[in-house]
Every structure is written in structure tokens, then in C-alpha cells.
JSON list of C-alpha atoms in Angstrom, two decimals:
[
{"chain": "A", "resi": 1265, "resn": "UNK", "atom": "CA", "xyz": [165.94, 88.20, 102.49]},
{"chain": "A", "resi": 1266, "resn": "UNK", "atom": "CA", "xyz": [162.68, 87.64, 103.00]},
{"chain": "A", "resi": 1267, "resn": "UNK", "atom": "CA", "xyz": [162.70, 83.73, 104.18]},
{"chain": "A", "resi": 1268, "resn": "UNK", "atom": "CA", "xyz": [159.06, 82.40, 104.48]},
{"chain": "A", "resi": 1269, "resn": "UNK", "atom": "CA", "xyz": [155.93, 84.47, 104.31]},
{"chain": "A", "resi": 1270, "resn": "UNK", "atom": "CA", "xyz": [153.01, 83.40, 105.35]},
{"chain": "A", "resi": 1271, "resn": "UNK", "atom": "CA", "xyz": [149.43, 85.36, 103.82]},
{"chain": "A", "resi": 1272, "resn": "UNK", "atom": "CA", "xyz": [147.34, 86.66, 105.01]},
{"chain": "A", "resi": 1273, "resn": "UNK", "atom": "CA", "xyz": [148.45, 87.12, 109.10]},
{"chain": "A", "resi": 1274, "resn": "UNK", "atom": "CA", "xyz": [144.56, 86.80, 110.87]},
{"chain": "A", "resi": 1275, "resn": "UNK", "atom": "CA", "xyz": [141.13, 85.76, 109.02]},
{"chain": "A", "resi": 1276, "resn": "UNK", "atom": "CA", "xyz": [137.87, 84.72, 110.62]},
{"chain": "A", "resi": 1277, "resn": "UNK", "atom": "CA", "xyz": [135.23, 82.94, 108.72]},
{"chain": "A", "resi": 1278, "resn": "UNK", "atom": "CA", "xyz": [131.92, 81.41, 109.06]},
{"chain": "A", "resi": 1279, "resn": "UNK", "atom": "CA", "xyz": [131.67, 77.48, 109.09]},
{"chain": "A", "resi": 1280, "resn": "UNK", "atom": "CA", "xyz": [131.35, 75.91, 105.73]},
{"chain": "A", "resi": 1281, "resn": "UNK", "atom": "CA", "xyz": [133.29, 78.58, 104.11]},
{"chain": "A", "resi": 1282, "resn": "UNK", "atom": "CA", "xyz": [136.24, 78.31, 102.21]},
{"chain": "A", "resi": 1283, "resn": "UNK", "atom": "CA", "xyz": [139.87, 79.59, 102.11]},
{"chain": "A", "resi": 1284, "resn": "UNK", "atom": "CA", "xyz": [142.91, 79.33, 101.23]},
{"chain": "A", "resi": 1285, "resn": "UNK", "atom": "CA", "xyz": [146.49, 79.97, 103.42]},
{"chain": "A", "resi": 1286, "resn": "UNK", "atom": "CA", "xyz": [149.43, 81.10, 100.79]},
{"chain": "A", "resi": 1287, "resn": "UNK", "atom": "CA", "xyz": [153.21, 80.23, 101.77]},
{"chain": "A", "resi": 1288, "resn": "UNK", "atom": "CA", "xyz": [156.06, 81.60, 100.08]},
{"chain": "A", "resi": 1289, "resn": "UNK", "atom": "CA", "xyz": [160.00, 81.09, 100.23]},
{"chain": "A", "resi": 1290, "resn": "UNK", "atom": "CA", "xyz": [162.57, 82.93, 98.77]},
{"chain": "A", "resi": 1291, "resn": "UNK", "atom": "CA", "xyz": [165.67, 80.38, 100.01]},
{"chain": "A", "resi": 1292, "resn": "UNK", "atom": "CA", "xyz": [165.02, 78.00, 96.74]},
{"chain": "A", "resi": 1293, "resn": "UNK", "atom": "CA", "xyz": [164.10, 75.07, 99.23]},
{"chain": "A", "resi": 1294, "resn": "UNK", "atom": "CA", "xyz": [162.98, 71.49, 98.23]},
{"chain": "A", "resi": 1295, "resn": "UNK", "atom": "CA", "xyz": [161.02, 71.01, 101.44]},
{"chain": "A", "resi": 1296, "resn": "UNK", "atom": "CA", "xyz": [157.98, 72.44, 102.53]},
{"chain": "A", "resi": 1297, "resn": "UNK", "atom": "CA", "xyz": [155.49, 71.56, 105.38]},
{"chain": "A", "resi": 1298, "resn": "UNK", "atom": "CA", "xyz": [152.30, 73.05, 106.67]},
{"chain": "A", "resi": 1299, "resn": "UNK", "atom": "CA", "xyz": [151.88, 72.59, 110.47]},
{"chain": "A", "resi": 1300, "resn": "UNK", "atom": "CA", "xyz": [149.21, 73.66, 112.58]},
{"chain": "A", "resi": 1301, "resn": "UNK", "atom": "CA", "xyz": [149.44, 74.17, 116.76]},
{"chain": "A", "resi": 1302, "resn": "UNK", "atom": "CA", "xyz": [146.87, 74.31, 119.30]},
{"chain": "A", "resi": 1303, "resn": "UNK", "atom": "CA", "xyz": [147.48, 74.98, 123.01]},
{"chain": "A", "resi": 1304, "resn": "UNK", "atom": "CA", "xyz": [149.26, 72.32, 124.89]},
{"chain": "A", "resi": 1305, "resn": "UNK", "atom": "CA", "xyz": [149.47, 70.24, 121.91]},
{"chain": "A", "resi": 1306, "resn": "UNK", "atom": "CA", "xyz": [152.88, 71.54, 120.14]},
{"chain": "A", "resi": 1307, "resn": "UNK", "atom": "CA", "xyz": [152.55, 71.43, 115.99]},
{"chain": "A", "resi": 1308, "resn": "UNK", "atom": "CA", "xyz": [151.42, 68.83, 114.03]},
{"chain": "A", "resi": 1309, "resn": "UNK", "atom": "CA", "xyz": [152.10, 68.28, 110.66]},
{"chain": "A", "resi": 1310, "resn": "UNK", "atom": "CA", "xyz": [149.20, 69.04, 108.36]},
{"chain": "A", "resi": 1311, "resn": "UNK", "atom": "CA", "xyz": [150.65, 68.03, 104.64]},
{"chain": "A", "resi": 1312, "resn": "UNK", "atom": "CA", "xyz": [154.16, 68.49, 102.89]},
{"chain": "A", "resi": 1313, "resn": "UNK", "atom": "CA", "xyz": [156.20, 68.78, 100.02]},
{"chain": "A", "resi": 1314, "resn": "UNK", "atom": "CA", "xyz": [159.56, 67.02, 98.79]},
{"chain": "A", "resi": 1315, "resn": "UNK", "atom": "CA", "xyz": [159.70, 69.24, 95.97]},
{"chain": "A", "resi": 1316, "resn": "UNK", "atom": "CA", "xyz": [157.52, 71.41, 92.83]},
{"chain": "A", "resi": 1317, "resn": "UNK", "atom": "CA", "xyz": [154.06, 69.12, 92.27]},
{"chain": "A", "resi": 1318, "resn": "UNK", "atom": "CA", "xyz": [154.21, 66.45, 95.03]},
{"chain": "A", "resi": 1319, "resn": "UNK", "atom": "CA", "xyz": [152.59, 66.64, 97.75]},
{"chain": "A", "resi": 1320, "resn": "UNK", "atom": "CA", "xyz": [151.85, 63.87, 100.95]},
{"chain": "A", "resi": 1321, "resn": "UNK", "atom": "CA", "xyz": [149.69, 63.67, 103.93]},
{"chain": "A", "resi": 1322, "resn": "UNK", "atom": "CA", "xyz": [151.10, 64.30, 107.43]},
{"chain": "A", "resi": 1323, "resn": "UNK", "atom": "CA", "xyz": [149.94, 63.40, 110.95]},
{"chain": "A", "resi": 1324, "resn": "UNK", "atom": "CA", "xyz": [146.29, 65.24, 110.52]},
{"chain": "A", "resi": 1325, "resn": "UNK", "atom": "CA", "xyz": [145.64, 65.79, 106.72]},
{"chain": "A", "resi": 1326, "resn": "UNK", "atom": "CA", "xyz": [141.58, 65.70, 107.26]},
{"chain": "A", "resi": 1327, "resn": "UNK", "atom": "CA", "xyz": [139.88, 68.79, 105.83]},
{"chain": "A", "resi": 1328, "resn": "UNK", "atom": "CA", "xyz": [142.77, 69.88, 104.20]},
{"chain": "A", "resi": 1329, "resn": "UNK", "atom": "CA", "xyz": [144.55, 70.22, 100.30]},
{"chain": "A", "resi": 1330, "resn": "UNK", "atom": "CA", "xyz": [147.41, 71.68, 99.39]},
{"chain": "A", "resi": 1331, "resn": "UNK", "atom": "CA", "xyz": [149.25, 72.74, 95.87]},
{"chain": "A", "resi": 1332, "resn": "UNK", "atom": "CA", "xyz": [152.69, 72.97, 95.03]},
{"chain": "A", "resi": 1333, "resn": "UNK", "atom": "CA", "xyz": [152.22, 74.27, 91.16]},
{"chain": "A", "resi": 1334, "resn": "UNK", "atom": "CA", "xyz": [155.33, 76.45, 91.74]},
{"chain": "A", "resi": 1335, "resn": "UNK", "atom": "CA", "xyz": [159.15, 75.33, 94.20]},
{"chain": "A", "resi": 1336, "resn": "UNK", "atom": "CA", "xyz": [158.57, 79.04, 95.72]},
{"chain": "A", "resi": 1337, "resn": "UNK", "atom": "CA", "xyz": [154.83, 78.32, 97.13]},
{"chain": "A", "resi": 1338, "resn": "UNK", "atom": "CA", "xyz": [153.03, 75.97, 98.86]},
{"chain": "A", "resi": 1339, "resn": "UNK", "atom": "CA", "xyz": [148.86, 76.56, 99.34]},
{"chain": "A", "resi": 1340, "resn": "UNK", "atom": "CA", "xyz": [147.13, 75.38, 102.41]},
{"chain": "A", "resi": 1341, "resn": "UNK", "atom": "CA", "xyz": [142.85, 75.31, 101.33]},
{"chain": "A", "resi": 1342, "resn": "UNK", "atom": "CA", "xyz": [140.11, 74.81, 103.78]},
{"chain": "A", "resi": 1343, "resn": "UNK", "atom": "CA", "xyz": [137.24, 73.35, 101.57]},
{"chain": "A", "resi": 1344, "resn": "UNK", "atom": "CA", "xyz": [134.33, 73.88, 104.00]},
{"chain": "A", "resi": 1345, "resn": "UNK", "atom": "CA", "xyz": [135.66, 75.00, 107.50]},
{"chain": "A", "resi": 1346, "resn": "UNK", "atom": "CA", "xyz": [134.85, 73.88, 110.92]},
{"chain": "A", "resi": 1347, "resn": "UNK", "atom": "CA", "xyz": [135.53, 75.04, 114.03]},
{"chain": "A", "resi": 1348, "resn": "UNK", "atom": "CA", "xyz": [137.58, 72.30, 114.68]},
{"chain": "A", "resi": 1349, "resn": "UNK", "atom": "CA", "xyz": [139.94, 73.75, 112.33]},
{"chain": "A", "resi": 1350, "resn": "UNK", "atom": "CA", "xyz": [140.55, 77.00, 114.58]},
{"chain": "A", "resi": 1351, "resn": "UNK", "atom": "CA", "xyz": [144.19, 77.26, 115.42]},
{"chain": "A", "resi": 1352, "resn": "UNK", "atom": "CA", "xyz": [147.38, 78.88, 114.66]},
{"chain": "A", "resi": 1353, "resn": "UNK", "atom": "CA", "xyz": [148.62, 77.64, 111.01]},
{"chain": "A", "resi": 1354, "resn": "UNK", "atom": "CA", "xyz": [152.16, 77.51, 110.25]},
{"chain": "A", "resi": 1355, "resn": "UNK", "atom": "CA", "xyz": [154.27, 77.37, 107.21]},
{"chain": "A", "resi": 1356, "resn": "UNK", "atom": "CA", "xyz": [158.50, 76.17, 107.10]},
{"chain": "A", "resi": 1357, "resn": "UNK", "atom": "CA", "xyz": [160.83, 75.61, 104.36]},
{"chain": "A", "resi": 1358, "resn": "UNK", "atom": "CA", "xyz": [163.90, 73.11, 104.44]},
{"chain": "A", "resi": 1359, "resn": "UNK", "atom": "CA", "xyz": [166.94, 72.54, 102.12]},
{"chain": "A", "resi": 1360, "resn": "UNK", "atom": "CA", "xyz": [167.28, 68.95, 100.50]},
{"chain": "A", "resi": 1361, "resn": "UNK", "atom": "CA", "xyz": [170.31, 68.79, 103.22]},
{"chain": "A", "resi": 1362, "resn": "UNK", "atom": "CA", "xyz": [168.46, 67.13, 106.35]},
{"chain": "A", "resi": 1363, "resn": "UNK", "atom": "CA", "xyz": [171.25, 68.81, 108.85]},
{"chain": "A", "resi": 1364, "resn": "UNK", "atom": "CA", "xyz": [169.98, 72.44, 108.33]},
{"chain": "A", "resi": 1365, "resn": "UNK", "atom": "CA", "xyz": [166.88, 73.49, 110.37]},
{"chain": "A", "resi": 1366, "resn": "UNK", "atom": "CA", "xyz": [163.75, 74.28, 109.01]},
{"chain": "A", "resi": 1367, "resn": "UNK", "atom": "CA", "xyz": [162.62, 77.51, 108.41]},
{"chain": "A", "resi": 1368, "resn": "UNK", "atom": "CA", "xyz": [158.97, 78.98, 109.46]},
{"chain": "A", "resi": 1369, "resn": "UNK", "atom": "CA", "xyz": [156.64, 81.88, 108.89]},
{"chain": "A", "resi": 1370, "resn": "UNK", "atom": "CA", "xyz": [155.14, 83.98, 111.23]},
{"chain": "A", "resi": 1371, "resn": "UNK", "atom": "CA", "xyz": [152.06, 81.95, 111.15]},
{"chain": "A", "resi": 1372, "resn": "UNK", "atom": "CA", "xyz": [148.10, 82.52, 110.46]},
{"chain": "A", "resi": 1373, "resn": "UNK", "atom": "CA", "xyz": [145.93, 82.85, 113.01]},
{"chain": "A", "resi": 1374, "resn": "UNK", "atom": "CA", "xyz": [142.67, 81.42, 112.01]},
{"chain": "A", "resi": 1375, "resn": "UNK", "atom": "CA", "xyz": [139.16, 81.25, 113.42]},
{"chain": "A", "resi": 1376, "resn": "UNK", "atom": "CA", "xyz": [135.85, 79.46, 112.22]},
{"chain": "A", "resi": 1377, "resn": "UNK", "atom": "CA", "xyz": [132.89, 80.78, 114.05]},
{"chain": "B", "resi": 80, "resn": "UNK", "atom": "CA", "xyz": [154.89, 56.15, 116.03]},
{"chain": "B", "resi": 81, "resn": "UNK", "atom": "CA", "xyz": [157.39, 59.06, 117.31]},
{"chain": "B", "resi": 82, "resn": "UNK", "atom": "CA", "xyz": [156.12, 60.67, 120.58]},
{"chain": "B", "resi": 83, "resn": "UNK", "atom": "CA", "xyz": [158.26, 63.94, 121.82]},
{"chain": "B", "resi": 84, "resn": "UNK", "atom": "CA", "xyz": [157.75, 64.99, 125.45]},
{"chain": "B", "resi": 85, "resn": "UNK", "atom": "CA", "xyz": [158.84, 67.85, 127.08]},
{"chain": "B", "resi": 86, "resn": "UNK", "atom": "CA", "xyz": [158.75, 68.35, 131.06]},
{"chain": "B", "resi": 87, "resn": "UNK", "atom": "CA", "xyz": [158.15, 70.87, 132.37]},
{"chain": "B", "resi": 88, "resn": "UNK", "atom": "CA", "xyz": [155.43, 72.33, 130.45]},
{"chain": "B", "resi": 89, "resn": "UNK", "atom": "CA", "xyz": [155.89, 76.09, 132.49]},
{"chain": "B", "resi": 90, "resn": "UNK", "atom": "CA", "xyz": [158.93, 77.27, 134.60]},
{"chain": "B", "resi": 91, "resn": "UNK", "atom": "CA", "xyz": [159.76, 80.24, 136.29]},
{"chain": "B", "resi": 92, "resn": "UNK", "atom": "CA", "xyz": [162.93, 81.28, 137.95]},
{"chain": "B", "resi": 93, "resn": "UNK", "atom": "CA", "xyz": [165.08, 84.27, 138.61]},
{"chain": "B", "resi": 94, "resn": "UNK", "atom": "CA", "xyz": [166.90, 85.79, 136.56]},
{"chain": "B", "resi": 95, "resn": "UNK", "atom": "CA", "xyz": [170.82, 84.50, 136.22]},
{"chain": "B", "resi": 96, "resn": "UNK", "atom": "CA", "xyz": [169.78, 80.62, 137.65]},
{"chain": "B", "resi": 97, "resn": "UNK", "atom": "CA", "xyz": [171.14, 78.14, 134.99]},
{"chain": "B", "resi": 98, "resn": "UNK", "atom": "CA", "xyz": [168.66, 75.89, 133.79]},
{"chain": "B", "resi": 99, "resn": "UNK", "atom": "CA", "xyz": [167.44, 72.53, 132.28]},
{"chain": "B", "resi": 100, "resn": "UNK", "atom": "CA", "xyz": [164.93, 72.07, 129.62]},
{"chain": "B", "resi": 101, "resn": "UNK", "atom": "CA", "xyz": [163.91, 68.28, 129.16]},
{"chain": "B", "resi": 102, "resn": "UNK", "atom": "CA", "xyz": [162.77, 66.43, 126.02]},
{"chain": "B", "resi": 103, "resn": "UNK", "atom": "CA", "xyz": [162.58, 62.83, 125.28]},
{"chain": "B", "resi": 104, "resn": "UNK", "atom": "CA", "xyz": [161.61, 60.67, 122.06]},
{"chain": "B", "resi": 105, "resn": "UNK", "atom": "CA", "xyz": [160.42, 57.14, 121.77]},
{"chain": "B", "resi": 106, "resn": "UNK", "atom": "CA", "xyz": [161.65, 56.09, 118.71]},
{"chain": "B", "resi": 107, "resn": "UNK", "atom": "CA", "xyz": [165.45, 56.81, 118.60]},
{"chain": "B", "resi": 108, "resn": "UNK", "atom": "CA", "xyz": [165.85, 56.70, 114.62]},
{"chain": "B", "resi": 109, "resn": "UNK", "atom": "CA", "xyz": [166.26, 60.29, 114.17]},
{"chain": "B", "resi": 110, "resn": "UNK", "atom": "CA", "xyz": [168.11, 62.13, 111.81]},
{"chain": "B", "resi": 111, "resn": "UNK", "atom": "CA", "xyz": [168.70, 64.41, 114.38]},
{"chain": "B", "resi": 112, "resn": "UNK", "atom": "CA", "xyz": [167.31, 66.62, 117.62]},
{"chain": "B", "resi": 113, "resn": "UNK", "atom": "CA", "xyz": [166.36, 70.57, 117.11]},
{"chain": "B", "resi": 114, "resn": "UNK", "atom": "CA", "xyz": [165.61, 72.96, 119.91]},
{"chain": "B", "resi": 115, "resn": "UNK", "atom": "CA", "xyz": [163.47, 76.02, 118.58]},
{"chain": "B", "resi": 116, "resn": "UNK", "atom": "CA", "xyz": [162.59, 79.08, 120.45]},
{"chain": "B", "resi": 117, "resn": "UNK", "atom": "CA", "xyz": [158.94, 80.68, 120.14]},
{"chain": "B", "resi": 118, "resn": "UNK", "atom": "CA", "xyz": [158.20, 84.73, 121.23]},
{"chain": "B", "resi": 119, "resn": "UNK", "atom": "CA", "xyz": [154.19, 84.99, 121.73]},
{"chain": "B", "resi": 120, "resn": "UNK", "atom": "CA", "xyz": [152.49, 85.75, 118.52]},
{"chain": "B", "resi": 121, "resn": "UNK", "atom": "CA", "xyz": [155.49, 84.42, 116.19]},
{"chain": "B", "resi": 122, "resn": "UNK", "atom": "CA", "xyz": [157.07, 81.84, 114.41]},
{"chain": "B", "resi": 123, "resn": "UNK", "atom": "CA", "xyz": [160.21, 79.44, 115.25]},
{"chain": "B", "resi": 124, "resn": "UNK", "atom": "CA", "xyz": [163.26, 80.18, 115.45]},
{"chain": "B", "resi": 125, "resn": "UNK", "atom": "CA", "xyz": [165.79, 77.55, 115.08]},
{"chain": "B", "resi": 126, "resn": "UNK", "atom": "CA", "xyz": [168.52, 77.69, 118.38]},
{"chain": "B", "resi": 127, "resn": "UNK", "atom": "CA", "xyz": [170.60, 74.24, 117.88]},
{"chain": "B", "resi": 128, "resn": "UNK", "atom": "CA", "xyz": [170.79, 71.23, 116.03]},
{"chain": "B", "resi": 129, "resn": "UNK", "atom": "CA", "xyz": [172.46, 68.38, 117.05]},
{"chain": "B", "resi": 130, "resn": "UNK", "atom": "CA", "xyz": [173.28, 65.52, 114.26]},
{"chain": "B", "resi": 131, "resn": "UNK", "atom": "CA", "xyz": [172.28, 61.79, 115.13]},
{"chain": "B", "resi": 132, "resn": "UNK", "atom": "CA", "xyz": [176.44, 61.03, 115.33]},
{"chain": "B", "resi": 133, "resn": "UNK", "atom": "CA", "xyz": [176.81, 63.81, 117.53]},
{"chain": "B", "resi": 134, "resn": "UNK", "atom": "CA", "xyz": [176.54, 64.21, 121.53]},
{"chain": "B", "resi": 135, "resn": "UNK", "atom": "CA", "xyz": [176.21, 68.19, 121.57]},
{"chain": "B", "resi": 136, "resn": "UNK", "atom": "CA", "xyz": [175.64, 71.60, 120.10]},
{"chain": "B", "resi": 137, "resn": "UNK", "atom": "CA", "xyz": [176.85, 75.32, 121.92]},
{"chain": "B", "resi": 138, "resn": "UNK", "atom": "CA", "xyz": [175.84, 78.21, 120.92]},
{"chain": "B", "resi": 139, "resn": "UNK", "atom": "CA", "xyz": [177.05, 81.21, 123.28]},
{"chain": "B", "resi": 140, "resn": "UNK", "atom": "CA", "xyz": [174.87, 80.50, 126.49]},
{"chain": "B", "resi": 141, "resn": "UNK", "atom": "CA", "xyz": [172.56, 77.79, 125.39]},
{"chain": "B", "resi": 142, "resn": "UNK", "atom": "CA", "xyz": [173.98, 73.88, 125.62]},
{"chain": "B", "resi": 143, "resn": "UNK", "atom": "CA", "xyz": [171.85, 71.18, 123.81]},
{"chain": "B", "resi": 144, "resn": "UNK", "atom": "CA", "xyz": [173.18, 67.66, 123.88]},
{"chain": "B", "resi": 145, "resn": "UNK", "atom": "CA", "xyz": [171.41, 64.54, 122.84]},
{"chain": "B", "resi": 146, "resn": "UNK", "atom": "CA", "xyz": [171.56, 60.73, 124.01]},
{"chain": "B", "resi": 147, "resn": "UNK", "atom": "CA", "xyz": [169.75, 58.60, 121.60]},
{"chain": "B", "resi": 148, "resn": "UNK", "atom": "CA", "xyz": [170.18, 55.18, 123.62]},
{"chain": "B", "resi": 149, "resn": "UNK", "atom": "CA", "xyz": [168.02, 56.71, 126.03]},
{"chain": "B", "resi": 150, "resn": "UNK", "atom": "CA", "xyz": [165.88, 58.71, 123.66]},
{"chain": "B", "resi": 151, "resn": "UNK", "atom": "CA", "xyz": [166.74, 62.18, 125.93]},
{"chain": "B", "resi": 152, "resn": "UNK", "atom": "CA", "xyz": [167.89, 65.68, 124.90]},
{"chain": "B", "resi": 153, "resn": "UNK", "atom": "CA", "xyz": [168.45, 68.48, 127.00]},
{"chain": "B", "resi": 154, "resn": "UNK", "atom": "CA", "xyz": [168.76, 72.30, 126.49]},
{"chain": "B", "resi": 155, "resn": "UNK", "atom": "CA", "xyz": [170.96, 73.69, 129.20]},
{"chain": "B", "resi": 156, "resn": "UNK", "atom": "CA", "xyz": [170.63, 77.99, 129.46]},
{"chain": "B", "resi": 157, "resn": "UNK", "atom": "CA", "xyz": [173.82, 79.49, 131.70]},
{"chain": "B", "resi": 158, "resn": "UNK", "atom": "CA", "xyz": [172.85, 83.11, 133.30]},
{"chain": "B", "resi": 159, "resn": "UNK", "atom": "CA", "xyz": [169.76, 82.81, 132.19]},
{"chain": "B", "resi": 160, "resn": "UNK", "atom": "CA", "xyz": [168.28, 87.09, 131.36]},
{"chain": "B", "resi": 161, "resn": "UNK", "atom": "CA", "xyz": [164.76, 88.39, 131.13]},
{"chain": "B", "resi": 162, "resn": "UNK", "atom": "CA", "xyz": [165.27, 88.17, 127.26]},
{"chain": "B", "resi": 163, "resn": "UNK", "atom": "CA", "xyz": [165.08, 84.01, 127.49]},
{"chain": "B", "resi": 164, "resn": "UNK", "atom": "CA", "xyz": [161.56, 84.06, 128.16]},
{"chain": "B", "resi": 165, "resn": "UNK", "atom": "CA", "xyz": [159.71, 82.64, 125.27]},
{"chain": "B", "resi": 166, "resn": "UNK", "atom": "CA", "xyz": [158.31, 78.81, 124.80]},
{"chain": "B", "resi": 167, "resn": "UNK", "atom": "CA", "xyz": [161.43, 75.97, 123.77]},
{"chain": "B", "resi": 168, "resn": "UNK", "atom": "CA", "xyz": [160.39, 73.10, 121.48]},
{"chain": "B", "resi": 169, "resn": "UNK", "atom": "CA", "xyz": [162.38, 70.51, 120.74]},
{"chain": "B", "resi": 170, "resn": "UNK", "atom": "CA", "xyz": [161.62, 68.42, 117.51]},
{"chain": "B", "resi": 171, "resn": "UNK", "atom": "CA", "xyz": [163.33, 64.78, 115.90]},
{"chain": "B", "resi": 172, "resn": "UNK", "atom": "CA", "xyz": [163.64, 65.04, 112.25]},
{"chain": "B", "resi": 173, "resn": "UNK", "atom": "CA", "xyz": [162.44, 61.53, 110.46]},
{"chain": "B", "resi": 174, "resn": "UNK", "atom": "CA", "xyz": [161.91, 60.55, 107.03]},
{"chain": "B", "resi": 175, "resn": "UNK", "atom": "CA", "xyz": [160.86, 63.21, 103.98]},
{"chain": "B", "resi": 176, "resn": "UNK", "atom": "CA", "xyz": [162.31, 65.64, 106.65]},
{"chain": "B", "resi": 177, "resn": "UNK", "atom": "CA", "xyz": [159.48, 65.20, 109.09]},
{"chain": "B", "resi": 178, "resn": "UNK", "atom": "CA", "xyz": [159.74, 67.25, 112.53]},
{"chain": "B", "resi": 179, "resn": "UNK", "atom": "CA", "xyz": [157.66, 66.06, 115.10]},
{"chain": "B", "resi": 180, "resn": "UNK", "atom": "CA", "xyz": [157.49, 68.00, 117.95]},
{"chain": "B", "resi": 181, "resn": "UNK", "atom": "CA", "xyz": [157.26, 68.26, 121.65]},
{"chain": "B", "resi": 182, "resn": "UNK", "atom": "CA", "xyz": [154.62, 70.34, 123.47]},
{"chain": "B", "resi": 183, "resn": "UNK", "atom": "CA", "xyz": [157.07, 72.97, 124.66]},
{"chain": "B", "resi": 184, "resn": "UNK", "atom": "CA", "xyz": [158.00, 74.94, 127.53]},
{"chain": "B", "resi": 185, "resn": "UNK", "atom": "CA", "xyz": [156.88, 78.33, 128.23]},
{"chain": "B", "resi": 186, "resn": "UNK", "atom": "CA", "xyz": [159.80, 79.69, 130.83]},
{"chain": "B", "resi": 187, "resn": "UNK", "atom": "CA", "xyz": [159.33, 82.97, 132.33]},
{"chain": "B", "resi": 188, "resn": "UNK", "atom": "CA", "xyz": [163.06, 84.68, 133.75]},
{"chain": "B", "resi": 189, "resn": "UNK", "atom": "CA", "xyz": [161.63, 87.10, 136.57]},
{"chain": "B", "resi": 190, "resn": "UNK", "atom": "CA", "xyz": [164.27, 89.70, 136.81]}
]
């Protein structure tokens, strides 16, 4: 059981490129949620999903989009990058039932030079 | 707007001291409190979870319990080991599911 996977593990790329972070889950979960953390400042919640084609805004949405075309993945793109936008991305599943914890991938580790 | 604060941000101690991680919340409508542990260079791993209704979680040497009137959770490690160094978060689940999260605590057990 693979849980979450998050692709692809490190990239670097040039500001004003573009990119985009895949997420998959294998635990058929409604929820998903795209977090990203930066030293001393814990995760904050990029966008999420209640479920296959929705999608809303969390606490710092800016310079972000996401997909849900499919329950299983969840996409993360980075129309133009800054560097502003180097961090540690994360991705976590959760089942519809709010009293089981999330689960998260091993996280991307981005950087825009 | 939910604020999560965790003090300390570092500790060190010796290995087999029981300790206390903090974590308060401003806004006490929670679903409920989860304490997640964090190795360097990984993801979270989910430790407790303790239900609005409920004062407390165990799980073998880790205590979590939870006060919402005074917006305060605490993670409580007995005999602490080498092997509990990592960073803590603790997190309050709101609507659509919605962690938000504490800085952490990056504890170091010096054996």
C-alpha cells in the first residue's frame, strides 16, 4: 500500500518557468490538500479538494492551480515561478470521516533560482 | 482566523526525562487536535488524535490531551529514547477538513 506519492522528489528551475507537482493516493480518499512549509513557519495550506473536479483556495493560493480530473490525483502547477515560491511542497489525503488523520507524501523539495 | 502556537520551538534533554510539548489555538471550534511527528527530509506522520468531545489520546509512551475552554493541547513523551528526536506539530482540523498548523518543535534526546 502505497498511500500518497508525491512526483517528482527535488526540481530546480529558473524564474518564470513552469511546472507542475503530481499527487497520487491509492486509499480512495475524498480529501485532498496541497500544503507548502518554510522554516519556522509550519505548513500552510496552498489549495484543496472535497472530492473528483472541485477544487478551493486555502490560506496562500497566489501563483498557484490545481486539477482534480481524476479522485486518485491531485496536480499542484506553478505558472511562472518565483523565488518566492522556493520551499518544501507537500501533498495529504483524508477520508470523508473528519476523525481519521490525514495522510501525507514525502514532499517536493523545490527551488526557483 | 485560527492561529496554532507551539512553545518551545527547540528542546534538548537527556535521554529517559519525560517531557511536555505545548500547543495552543485561538479559535476553539475544532473538530479536533492532531499531533504529527516529522524525521528531517520526510513527510508527517500522524501520532494521536484527540476528538473535540474527548479530553485524551495514549498511544504506548506518548500522552496527548486537549482542553478546548482554554484553547491548549499537550503531548506528554514518558522515557523519552534517542529515537524521539524528530520535529512535533500539532494541527486543529476546521471546516472542508482544514488542518492548520503550529510551527513545531524540533526536540533533540541526547543519549
Amino acid at each position: 500500500n502505497a498511500g500518497v506519492t508525491q512526483t517528482p522528489k527535488f526540481r530546480v528551475l529558473k524564474t518564470g518557468q513552469s511546472m507542475t507537482l503530481l499527487c497520487a493516493q491509492d486509499m480512495n480518499h475524498e480529501y485532498m490538500y496541497w500544503y507548502r512549509q518554510d522554516p519556522g513557519m509550519g505548513l500552510r495550506l496552498i489549495h484543496y479538494s472535497v472530492g473528483e473536479g472541485t477544487t478551493a483556495k486555502g490560506e496562500v493560493p497566489d501563483g498557484y492551480n490545481v486539477s482534480r480530473l481524476k479522485k486518485q490525483n491531485f496536480l499542484l502547477g506553478l505558472e511562472s515561478a518565483a523565488p518566492s515560491q522556493t520551499s518544501v511542497y507537500f501533498c495529504a489525503s483524508a477520508d470523508w470521516d473528519r476523525n481519521q488523520p490525514q495522510h501525507f507524501g514525502d514532499g517536493t523539495r523545490l527551488s526557483i533560482l | 482566523k485560527q492561529e496554532v502556537t507551539q512553545i518551545p520551538a527547540a528542546l534538548s534533554v537527556p535521554e529517559g526525562e519525560n517531557l511536555v510539548l505545548n500547543c495552543s489555538f485561538t479559535d476553539s471550534a475544532i473538530y479536533n487536535l492532531q499531533w504529527f511527528r516529522q524525521d528531517p527530509g520526510k513527510g508527517l506522520t500522524s501520532l494521536l488524535l484527540i476528538q473535540s468531545s474527548q479530553r485524551e489520546q495514549t498511544s504506548g509512551r506518548l500522552n496527548a490531551s486537549l482542553d478546548k475552554s482554554s484553547g491548549r493541547s499537550t503531548l506528554y513523551i514518558a522515557a523519552s529514547q534517542p529515537g524521539d528526536s524528530a520535529t512535533y506539530l500539532c494541527a486543529g482540523l476546521q471546516g472542508a477538513q482544514k488542518l492548520v498548523f503550529g510551527q513545531g518543535t524540533r526536540l533533540t534526546i541526547n543519549p
